[in-house]
Short mmCIF file of C-alpha atoms in Angstrom, two decimals:
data_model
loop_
_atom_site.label_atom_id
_atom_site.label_comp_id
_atom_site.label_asym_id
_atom_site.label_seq_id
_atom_site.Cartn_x
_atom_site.Cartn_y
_atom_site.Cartn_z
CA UNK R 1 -38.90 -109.84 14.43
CA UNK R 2 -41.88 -111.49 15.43
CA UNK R 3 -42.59 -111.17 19.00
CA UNK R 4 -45.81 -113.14 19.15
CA UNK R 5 -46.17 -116.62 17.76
CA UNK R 6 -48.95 -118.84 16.50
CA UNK R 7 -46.78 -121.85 15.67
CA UNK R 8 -49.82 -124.00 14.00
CA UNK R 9 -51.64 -122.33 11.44
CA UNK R 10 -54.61 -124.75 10.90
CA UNK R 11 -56.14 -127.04 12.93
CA UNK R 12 -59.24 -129.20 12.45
CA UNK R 13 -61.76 -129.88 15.42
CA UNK R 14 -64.85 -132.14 15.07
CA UNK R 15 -68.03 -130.69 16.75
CA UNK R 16 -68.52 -130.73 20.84
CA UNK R 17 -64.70 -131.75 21.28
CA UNK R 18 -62.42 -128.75 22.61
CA UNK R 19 -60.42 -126.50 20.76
CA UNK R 20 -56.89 -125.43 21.86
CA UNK R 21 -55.26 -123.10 20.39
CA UNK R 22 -51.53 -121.61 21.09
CA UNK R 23 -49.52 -119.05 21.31
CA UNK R 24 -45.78 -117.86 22.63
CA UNK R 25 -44.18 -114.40 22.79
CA UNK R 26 -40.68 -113.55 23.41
CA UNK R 27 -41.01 -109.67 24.74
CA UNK R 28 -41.21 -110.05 28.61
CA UNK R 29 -42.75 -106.89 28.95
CA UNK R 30 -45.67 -107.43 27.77
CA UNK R 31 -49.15 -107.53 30.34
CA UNK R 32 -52.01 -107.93 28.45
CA UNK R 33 -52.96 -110.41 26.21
CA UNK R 34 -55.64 -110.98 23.79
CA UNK R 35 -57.77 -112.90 21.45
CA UNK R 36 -59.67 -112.35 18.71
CA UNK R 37 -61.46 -113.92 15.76
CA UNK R 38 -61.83 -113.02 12.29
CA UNK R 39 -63.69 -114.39 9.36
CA UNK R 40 -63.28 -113.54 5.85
CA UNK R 41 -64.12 -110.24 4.17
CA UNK R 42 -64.58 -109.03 8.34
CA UNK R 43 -61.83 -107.11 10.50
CA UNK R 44 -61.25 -109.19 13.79
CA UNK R 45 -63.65 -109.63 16.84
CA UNK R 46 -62.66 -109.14 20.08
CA UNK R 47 -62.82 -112.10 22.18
CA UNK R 48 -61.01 -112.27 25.52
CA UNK R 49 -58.29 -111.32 27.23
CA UNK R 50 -55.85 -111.49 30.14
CA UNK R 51 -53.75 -109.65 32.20
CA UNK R 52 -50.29 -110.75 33.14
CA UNK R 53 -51.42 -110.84 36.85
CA UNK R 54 -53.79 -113.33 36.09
CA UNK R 55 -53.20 -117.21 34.80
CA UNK R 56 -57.04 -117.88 33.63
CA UNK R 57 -59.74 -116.05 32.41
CA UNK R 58 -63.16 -117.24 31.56
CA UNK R 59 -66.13 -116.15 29.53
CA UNK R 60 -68.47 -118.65 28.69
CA UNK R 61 -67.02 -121.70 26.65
CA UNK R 62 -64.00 -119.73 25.90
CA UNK R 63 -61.07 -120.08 28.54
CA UNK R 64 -57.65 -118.33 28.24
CA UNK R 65 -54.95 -119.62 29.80
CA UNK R 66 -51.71 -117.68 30.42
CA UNK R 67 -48.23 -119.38 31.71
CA UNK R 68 -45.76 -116.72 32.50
CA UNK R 69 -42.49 -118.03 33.26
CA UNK R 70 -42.77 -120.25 29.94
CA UNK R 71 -44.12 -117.54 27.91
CA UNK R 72 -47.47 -118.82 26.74
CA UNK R 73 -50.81 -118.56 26.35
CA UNK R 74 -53.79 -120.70 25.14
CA UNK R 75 -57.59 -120.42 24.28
CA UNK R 76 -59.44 -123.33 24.87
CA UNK R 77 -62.99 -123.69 23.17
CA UNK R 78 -65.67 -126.38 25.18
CA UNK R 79 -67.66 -127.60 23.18
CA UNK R 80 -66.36 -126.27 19.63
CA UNK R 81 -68.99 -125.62 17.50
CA UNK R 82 -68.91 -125.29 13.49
CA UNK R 83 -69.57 -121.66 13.64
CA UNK R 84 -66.61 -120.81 15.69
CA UNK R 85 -64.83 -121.99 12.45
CA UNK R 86 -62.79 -119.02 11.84
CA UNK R 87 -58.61 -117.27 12.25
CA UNK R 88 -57.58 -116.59 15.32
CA UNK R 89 -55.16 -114.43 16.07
CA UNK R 90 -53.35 -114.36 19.52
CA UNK R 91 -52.58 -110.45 20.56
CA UNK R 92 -49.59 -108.89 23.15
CA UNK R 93 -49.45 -105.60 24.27
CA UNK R 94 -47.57 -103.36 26.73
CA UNK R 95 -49.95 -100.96 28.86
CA UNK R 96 -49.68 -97.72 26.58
CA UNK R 97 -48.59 -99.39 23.41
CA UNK R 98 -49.95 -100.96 20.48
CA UNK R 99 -50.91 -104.50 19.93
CA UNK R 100 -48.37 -107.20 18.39
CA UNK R 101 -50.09 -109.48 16.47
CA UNK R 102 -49.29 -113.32 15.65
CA UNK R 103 -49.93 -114.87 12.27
CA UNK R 104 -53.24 -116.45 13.25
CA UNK R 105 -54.60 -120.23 13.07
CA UNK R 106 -57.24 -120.76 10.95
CA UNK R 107 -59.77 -123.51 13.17
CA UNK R 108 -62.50 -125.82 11.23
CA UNK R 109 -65.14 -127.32 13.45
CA UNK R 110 -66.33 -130.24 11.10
CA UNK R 111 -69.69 -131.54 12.18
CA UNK H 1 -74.01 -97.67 19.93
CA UNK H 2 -72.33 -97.58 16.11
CA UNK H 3 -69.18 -99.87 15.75
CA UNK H 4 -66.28 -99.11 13.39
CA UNK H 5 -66.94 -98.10 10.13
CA UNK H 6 -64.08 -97.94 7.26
CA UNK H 7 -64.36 -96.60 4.02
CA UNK H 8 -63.88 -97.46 0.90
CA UNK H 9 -64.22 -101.46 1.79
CA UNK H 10 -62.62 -102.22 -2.07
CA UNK H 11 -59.62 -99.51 -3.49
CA UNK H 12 -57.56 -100.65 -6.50
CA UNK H 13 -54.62 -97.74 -7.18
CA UNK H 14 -51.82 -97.59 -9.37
CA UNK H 15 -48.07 -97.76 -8.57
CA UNK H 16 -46.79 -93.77 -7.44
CA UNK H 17 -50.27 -92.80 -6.87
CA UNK H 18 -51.93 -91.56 -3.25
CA UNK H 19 -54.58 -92.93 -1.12
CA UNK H 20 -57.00 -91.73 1.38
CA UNK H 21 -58.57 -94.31 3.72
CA UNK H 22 -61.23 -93.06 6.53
CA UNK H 23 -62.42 -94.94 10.21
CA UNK H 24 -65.15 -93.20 12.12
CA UNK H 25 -64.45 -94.59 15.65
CA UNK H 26 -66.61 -96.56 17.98
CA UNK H 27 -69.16 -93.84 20.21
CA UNK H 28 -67.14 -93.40 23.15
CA UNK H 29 -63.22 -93.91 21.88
CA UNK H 30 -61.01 -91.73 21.72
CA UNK H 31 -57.99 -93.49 20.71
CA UNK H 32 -57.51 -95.01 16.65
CA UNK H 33 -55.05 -97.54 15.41
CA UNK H 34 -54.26 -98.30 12.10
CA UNK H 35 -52.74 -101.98 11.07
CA UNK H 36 -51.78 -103.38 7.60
CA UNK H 37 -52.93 -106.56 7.59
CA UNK H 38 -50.83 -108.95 4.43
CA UNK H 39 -51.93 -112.07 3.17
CA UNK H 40 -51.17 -114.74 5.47
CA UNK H 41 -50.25 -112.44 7.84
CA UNK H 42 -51.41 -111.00 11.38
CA UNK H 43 -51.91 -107.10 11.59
CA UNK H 44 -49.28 -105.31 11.96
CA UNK H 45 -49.41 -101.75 13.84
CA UNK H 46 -48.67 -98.36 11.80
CA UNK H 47 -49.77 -95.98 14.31
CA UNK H 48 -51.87 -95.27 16.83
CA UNK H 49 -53.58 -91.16 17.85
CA UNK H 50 -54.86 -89.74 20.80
CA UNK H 51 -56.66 -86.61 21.21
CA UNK H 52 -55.53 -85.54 17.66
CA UNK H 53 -51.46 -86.16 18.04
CA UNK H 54 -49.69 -89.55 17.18
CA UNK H 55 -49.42 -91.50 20.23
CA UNK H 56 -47.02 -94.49 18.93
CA UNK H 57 -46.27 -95.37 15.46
CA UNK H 58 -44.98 -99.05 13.98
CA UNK H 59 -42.01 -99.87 11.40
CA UNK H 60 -43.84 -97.92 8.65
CA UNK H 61 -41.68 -95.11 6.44
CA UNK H 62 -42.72 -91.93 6.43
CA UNK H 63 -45.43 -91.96 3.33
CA UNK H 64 -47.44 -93.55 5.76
CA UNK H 65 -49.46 -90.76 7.77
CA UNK H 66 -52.43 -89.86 9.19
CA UNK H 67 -54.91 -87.55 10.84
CA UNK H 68 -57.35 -87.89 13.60
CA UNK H 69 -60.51 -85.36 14.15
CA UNK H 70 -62.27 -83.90 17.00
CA UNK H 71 -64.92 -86.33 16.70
CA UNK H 72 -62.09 -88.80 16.85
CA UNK H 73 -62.35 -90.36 13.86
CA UNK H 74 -59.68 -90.63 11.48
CA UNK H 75 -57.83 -91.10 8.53
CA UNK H 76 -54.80 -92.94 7.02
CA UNK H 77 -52.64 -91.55 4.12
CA UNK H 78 -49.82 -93.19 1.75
CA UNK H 79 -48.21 -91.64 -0.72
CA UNK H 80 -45.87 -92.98 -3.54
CA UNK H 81 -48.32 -96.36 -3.62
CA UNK H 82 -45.99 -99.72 -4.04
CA UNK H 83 -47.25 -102.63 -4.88
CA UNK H 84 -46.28 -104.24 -1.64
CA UNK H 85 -48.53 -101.69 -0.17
CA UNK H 86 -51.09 -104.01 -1.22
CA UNK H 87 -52.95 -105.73 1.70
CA UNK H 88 -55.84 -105.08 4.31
CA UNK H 89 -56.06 -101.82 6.23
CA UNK H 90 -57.90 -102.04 9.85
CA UNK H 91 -58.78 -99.06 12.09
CA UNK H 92 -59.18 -99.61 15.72
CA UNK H 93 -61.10 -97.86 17.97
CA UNK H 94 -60.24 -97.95 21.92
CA UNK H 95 -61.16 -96.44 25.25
CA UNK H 96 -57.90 -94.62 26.44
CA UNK H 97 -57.84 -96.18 29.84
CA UNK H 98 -58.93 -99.88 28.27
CA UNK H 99 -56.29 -101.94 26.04
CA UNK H 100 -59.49 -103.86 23.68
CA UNK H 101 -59.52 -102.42 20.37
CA UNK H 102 -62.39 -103.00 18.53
CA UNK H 103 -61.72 -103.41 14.29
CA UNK H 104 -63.59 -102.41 11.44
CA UNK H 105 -64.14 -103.90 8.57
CA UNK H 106 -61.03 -103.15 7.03
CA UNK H 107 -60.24 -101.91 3.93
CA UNK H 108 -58.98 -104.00 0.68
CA UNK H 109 -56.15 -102.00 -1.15
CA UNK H 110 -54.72 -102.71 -4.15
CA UNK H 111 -52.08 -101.46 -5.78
CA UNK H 112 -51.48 -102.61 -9.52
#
């Protein structure tokens, strides 16, 4: 069963707007969640992350949001730019155990 | 600092046949995950070593296994190739006390 969900698996962003891109899980066990980024013929790039004591975590224009009690996080991009046109794929994890995956949302930043 | 490096990037195999695919881990990791990555689909976790032993392994059957070295890095076995064994292979490489794994390249399998 999938425990991590990407329920939109495009979206299309014009240049300088924001991107926001979503993602629920259903295991409450899990504390640490991640991003990453992947373009073709490349594994995925790291990108940020966030512990479950946390609700925000910042690193230049990318922001992570996480909401607990509804079981969801978000990555905003400010401004989007076209080379941040790539999948990304929302990551759970348990301390100690592997990374669960969702299906990933491929974003185009149009110019 | 040297990132993760897979090898081959391309395989193409036949049905029944075995594979051999090989990570050297990032300097400074000593823990390796391998994923299958499917088309259309997000990576899913085979199994993960530490300090040479299997430290947590995913829904994979047993033709699935693999080895790590003393200079951590590693390598991922299948046996009896299917063809739904086709997909995209990606080693990890991790600090044991940090939960960022950084990826390789991955590599390409197909089985025909």
């Amino acid at each position: 069963d999938q425990q991590v969900k990407q329920n939109s698996p495009s979206l299309s962003v014009q240049e300088g707007r924001i991107s926001i891109l979503n993602c629920d899980y259903t295991n409450s066990m899990f504390d640490y969640f991640l991003w990453y980024k992947k373009y073709p013929a490349e594994g995925p790039t790291f990108l940020i992350s966030i512990s479950s004591i946390k609700d925000k975590n910042e690193d230049g224009r990318f922001t992570v949001f996480l909401n607990k009690s509804a079981k969801h996080l978000s990555l905003h991009i400010v401004p989007s730019q076209p080379g941040d046109s790539a999948v990304y794929f929302c990551a759970a994890s348990r301390t100690g155990y592997a990374l669960n995956f969702g299906k990933g949302t491929s974003l185009l930043v149009t110019p | 600092e040297t990132g993760v490096t897979q090898s081959p990037t391309h395989l193409i195999k036949t049905r029944g046949q075995q594979v051999t695919l090989r990570c050297s881990s990032q300097s400074g990791h000593n823990t390796v995950s391998w994923y299958q990555q499917a088309l259309g689909q997000g990576p899913q976790f085979i199994f993960q070593y530490y300090r040479e032993e299997e430290n947590g392994r995913g829904n994979f059957p047993p033709r699935f296994s693999g080895l790590q070295f003393p200079n951590y890095s590693s390598e991922l076995n299948v046996n009896a190739l299917e063809l739904d064994d086709s997909a995209l292979y990606l080693c990890a490489s991790s600090a044991r006390d940090r939960l960022e794994a950084f990826f390789g390249q991955g590599t390409r399998l197909t089985v025909v």
